[in-house]
Short mmCIF file of C-alpha atoms in Angstrom, two decimals:
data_model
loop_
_atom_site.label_atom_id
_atom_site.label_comp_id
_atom_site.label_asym_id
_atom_site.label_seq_id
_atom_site.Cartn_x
_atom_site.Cartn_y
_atom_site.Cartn_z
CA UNK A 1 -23.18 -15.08 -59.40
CA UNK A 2 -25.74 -14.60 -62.36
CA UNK A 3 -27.24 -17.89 -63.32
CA UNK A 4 -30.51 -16.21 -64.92
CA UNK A 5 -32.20 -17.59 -67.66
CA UNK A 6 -29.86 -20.97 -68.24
CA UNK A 7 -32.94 -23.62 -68.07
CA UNK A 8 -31.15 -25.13 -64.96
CA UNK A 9 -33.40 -28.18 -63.08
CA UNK A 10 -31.01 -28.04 -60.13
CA UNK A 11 -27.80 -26.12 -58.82
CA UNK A 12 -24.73 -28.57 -57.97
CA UNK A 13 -24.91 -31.48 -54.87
CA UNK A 14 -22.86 -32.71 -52.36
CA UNK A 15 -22.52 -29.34 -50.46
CA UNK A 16 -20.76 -27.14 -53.30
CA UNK A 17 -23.27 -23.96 -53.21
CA UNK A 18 -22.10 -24.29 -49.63
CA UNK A 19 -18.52 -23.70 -50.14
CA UNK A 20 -19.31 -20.23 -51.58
CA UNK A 21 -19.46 -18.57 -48.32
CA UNK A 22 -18.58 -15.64 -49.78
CA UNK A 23 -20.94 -15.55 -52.21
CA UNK A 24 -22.90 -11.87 -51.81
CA UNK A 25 -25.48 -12.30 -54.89
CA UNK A 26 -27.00 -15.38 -56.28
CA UNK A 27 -29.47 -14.76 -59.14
CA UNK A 28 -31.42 -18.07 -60.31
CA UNK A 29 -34.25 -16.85 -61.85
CA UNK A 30 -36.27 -18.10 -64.45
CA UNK A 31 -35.30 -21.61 -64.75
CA UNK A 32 -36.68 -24.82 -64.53
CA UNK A 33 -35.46 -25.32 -60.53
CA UNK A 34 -37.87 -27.59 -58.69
CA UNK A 35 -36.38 -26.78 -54.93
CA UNK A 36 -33.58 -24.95 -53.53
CA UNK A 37 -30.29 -26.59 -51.69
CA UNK A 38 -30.56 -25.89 -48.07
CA UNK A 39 -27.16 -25.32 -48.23
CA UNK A 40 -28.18 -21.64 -49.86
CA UNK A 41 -29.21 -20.74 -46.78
CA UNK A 42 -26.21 -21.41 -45.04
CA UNK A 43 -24.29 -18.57 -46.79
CA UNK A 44 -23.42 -16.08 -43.87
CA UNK A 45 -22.37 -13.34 -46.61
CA UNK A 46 -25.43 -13.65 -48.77
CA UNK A 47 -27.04 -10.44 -49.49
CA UNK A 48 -29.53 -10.82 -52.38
CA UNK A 49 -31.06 -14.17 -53.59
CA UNK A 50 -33.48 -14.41 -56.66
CA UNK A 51 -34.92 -17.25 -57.64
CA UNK A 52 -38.24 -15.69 -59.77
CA UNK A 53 -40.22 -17.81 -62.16
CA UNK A 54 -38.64 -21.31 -61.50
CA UNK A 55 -40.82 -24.13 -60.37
CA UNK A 56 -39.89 -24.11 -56.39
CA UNK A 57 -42.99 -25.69 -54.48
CA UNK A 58 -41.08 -25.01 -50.89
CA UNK A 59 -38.33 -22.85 -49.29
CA UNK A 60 -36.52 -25.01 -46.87
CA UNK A 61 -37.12 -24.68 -43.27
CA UNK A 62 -33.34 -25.68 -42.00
CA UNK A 63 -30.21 -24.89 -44.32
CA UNK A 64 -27.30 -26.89 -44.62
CA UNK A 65 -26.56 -30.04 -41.92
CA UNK A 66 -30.02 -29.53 -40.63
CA UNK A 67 -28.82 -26.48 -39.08
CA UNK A 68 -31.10 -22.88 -39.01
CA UNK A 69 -30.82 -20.46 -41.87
CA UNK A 70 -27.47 -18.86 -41.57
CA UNK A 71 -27.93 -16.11 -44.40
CA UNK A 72 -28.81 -13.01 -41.39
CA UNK A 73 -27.02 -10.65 -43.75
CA UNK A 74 -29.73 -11.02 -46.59
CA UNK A 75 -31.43 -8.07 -47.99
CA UNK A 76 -33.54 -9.15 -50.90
CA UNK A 77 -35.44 -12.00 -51.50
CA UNK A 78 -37.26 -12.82 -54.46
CA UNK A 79 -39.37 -15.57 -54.98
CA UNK A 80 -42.15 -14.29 -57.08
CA UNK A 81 -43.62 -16.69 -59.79
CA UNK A 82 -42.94 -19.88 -58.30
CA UNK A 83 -45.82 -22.67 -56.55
CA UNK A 84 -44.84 -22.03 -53.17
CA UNK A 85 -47.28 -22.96 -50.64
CA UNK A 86 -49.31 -23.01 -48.37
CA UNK A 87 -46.99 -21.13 -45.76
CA UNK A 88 -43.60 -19.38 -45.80
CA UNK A 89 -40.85 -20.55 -43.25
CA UNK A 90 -40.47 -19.26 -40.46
CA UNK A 91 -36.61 -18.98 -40.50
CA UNK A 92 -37.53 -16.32 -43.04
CA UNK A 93 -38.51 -14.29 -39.65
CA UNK A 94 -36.58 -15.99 -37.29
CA UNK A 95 -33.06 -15.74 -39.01
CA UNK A 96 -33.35 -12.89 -41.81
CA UNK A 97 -33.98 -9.39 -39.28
CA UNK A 98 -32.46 -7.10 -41.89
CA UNK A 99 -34.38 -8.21 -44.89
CA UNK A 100 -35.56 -5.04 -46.65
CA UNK A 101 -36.77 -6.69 -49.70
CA UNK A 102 -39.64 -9.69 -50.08
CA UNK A 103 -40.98 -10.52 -53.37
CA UNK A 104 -43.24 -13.65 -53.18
CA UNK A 105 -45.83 -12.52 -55.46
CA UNK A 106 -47.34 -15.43 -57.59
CA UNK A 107 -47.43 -17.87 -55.86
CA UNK A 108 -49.69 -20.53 -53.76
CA UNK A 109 -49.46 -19.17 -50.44
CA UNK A 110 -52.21 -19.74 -48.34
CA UNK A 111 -52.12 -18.66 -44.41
CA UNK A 112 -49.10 -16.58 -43.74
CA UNK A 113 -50.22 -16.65 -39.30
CA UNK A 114 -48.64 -13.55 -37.33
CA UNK A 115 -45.17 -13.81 -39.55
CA UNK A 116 -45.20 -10.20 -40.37
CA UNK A 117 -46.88 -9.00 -36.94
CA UNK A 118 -43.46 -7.68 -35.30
CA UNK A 119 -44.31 -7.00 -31.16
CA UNK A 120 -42.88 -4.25 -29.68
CA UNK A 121 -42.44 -6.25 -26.73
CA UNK A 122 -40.31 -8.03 -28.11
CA UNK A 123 -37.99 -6.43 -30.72
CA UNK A 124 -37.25 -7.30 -34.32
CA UNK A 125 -35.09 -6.14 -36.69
CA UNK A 126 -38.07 -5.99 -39.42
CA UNK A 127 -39.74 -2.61 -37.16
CA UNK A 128 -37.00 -1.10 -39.02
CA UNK A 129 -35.59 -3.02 -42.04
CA UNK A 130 -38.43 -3.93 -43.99
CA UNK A 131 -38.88 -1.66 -46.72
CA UNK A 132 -40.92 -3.84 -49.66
CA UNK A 133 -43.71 -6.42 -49.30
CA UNK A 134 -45.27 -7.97 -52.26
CA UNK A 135 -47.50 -11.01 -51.78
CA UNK A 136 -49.99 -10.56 -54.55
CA UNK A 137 -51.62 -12.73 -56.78
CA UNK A 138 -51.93 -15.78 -53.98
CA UNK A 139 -54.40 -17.40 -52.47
CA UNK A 140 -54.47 -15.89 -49.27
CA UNK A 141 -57.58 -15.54 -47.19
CA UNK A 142 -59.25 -14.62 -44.14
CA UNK A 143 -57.61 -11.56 -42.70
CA UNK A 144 -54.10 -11.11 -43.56
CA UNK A 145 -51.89 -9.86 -39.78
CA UNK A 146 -49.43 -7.08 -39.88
CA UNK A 147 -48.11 -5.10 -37.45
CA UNK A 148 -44.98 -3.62 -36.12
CA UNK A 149 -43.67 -2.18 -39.59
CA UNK A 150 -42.37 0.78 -39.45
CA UNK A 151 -40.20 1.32 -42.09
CA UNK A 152 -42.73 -0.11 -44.89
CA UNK A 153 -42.69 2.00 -47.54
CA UNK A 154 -44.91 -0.58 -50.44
CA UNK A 155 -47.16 -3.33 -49.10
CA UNK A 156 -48.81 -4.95 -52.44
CA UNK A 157 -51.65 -7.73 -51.71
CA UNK A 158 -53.74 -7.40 -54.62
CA UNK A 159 -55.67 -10.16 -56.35
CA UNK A 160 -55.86 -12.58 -53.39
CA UNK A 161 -58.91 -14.03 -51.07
CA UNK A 162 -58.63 -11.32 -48.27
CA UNK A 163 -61.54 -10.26 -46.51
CA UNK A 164 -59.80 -8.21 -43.86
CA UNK A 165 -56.50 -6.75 -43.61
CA UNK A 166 -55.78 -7.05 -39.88
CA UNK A 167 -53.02 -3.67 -38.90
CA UNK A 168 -53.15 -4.88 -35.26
CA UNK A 169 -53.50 -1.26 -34.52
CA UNK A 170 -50.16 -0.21 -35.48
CA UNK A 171 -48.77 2.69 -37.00
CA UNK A 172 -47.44 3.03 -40.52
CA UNK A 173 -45.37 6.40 -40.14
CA UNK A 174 -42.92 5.88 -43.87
CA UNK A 175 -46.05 3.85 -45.69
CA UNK A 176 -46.54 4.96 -49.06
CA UNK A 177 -48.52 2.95 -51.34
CA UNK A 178 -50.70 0.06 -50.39
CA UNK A 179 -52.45 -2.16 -53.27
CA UNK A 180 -55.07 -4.56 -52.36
CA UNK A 181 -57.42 -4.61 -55.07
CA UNK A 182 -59.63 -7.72 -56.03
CA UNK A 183 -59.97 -9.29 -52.89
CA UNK A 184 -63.03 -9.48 -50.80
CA UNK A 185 -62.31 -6.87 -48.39
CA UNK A 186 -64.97 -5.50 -45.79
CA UNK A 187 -63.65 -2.30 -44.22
CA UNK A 188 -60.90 0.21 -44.99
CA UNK A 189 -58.81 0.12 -41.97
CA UNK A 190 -58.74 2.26 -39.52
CA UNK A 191 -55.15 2.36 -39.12
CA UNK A 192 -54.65 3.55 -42.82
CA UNK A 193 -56.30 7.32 -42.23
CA UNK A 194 -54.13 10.10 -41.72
CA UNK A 195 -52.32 9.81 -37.91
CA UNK A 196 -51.27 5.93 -39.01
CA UNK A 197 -50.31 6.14 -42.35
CA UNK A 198 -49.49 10.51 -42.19
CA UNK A 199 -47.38 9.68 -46.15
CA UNK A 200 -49.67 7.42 -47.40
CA UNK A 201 -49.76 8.45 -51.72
CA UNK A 202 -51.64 5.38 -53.33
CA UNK A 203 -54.44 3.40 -52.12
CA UNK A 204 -56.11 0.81 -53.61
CA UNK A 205 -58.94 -1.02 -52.79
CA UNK A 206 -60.77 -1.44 -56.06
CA UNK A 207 -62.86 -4.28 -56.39
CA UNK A 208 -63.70 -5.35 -53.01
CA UNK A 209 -66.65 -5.45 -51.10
CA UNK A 210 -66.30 -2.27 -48.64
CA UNK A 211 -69.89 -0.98 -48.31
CA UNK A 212 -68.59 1.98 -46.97
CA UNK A 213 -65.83 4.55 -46.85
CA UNK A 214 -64.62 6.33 -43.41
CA UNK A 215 -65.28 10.48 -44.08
CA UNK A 216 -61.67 11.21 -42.15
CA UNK A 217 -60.22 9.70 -45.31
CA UNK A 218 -60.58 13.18 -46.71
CA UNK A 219 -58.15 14.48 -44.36
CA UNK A 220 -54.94 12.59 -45.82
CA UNK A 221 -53.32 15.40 -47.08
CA UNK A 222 -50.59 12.86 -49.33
CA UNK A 223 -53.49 10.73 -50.60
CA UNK A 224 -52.94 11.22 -53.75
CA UNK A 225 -54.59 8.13 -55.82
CA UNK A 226 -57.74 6.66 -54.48
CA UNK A 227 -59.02 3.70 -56.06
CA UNK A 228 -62.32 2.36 -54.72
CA UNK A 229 -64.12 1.32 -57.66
CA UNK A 230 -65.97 -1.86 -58.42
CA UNK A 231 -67.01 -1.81 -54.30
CA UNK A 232 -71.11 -2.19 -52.96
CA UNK A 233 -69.89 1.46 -51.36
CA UNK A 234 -73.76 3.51 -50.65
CA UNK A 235 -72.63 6.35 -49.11
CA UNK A 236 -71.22 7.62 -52.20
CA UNK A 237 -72.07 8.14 -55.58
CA UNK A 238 -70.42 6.13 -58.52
CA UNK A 239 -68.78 9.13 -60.59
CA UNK A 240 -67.22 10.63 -57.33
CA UNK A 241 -65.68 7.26 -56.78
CA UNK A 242 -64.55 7.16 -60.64
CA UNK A 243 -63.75 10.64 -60.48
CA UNK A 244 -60.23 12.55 -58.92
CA UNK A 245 -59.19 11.98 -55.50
CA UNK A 246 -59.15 15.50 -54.33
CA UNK A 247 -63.13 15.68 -55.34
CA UNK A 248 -63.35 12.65 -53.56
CA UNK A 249 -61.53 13.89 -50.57
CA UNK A 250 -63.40 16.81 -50.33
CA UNK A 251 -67.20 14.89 -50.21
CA UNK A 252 -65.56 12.62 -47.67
CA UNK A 253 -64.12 15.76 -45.53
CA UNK A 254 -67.71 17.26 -46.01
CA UNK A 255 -69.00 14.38 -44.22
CA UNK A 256 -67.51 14.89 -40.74
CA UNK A 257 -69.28 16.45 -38.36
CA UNK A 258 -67.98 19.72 -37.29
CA UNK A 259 -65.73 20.09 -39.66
CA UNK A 260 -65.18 23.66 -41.43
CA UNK A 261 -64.09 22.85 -44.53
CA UNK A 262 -61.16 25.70 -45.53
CA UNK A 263 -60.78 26.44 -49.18
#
């Protein structure tokens, strides 16, 4: 169902979105839509919901009749351009395992806690289904937690308040691009080099406040964009930073100890 782009304020009451349990697709974006039924959420076949640039404020913590999300089937959710804040629900975690897809960019999120920090203690279908992450352009701060992802492929936190991204010392095995530019970022983390992040193509921290850069960066082989300009960074000169990764690489691989460099 393709509702895109109709200047809807609200989708029909009295429990009709509900009756479309088989409802696979529900596309609602850009509109004038102020909240979203609960009863959305209570669509067991639902697959992909969009809802971009509308004016939602909230995503509803219980669907229909009070009851949890019942939507476990979902796949994509996109939410991006809205004023959603401060937090996300957590029946996003708690009910939605195989979500591959989360586009909340744009937004006023605030403090997102250990939602995306999956234990492996404790197993959760996100290890393995989550694919896309997009949270730019918020207002989060502190030190965003995440952990457990193993099948993120594009985590994009750009142009928040972030002065730490907190990996929780997990590995990123199928992580290819991470964008986190124009924050307030102190360290490049540890867990991004090459034995946790071995496919890692694009990384951005440009415009941050790292001070300095860790030399075993050099040895990530599929690093293939670098950005780390418009950062205090000492240790290394200005034009290598502006300059092509591979240079870049090769200063940092220069500056570990014992390492014979092999042209």
């Amino acid at each position: 169902l393709n509702l895109r782009h109709n200047e809807l304020e609200a989708l029909p009451g009295g429990g009709a979105v509900g009756r479309a349990e088989a409802l696979v697709e529900l596309v609602l974006t850009e509109n004038r839509l102020a909240n979203l039924p609960p009863e959305v959420f209570s669509l067991p076949a639902l697959e992909i919901l969009e809802a971009a640039s509308n004016r939602l404020t909230s995503l509803p913590e219980r669907a229909g009749a009070g009851g949890d999300w019942a939507c476990h089937r979902l796949l994509r959710l996109d939410v991006a351009n809205n004023r959603i804040g401060p937090r996300l629900p957590s029946a996003l975690r708690r009910c939605c395992g195989a979500l591959r897809e989360l586009r909340a960019a744009g937004n006023e999120l605030e403090d997102l806690g250990d939602l995306f920090v999956v234990d492996a203690g404790r197993p959760h279908g996100w290890a393995t289904s989550l694919v896309t992450l997009d949270l730019g352009c918020n207002r989060l701060g502190g030190a965003l937690r995440l952990g457990g992802l193993r099948s993120l492929d594009s985590l994009t936190v750009a142009s928040n308040r972030l002065t730490a991204l907190d990996l929780c010392g997990s590995a990123f095995p199928r992580l290819s691009a991470l964008l986190a530019g124009g924050n307030a970022i102190a360290e490049v983390p540890p867990e991004l080099l090459r034995d946790g992040a071995p496919i890692l193509c694009t990384l951005d921290l440009q415009n941050n406040n790292l001070t300095s850069v860790p030399p075993e960066l050099g040895l990530s082989a599929a690093l293939k964009r670098l950005a780390l300009s418009g950062n205090p960074v000492r240790s290394v000169r200005p034009e290598l930073l502006r300059g092509s990764v591979e240079a870049l690489k090769k200063f940092l691989r220069s500056r570990i100890q014992g390492l014979e460099e092999q042209e």
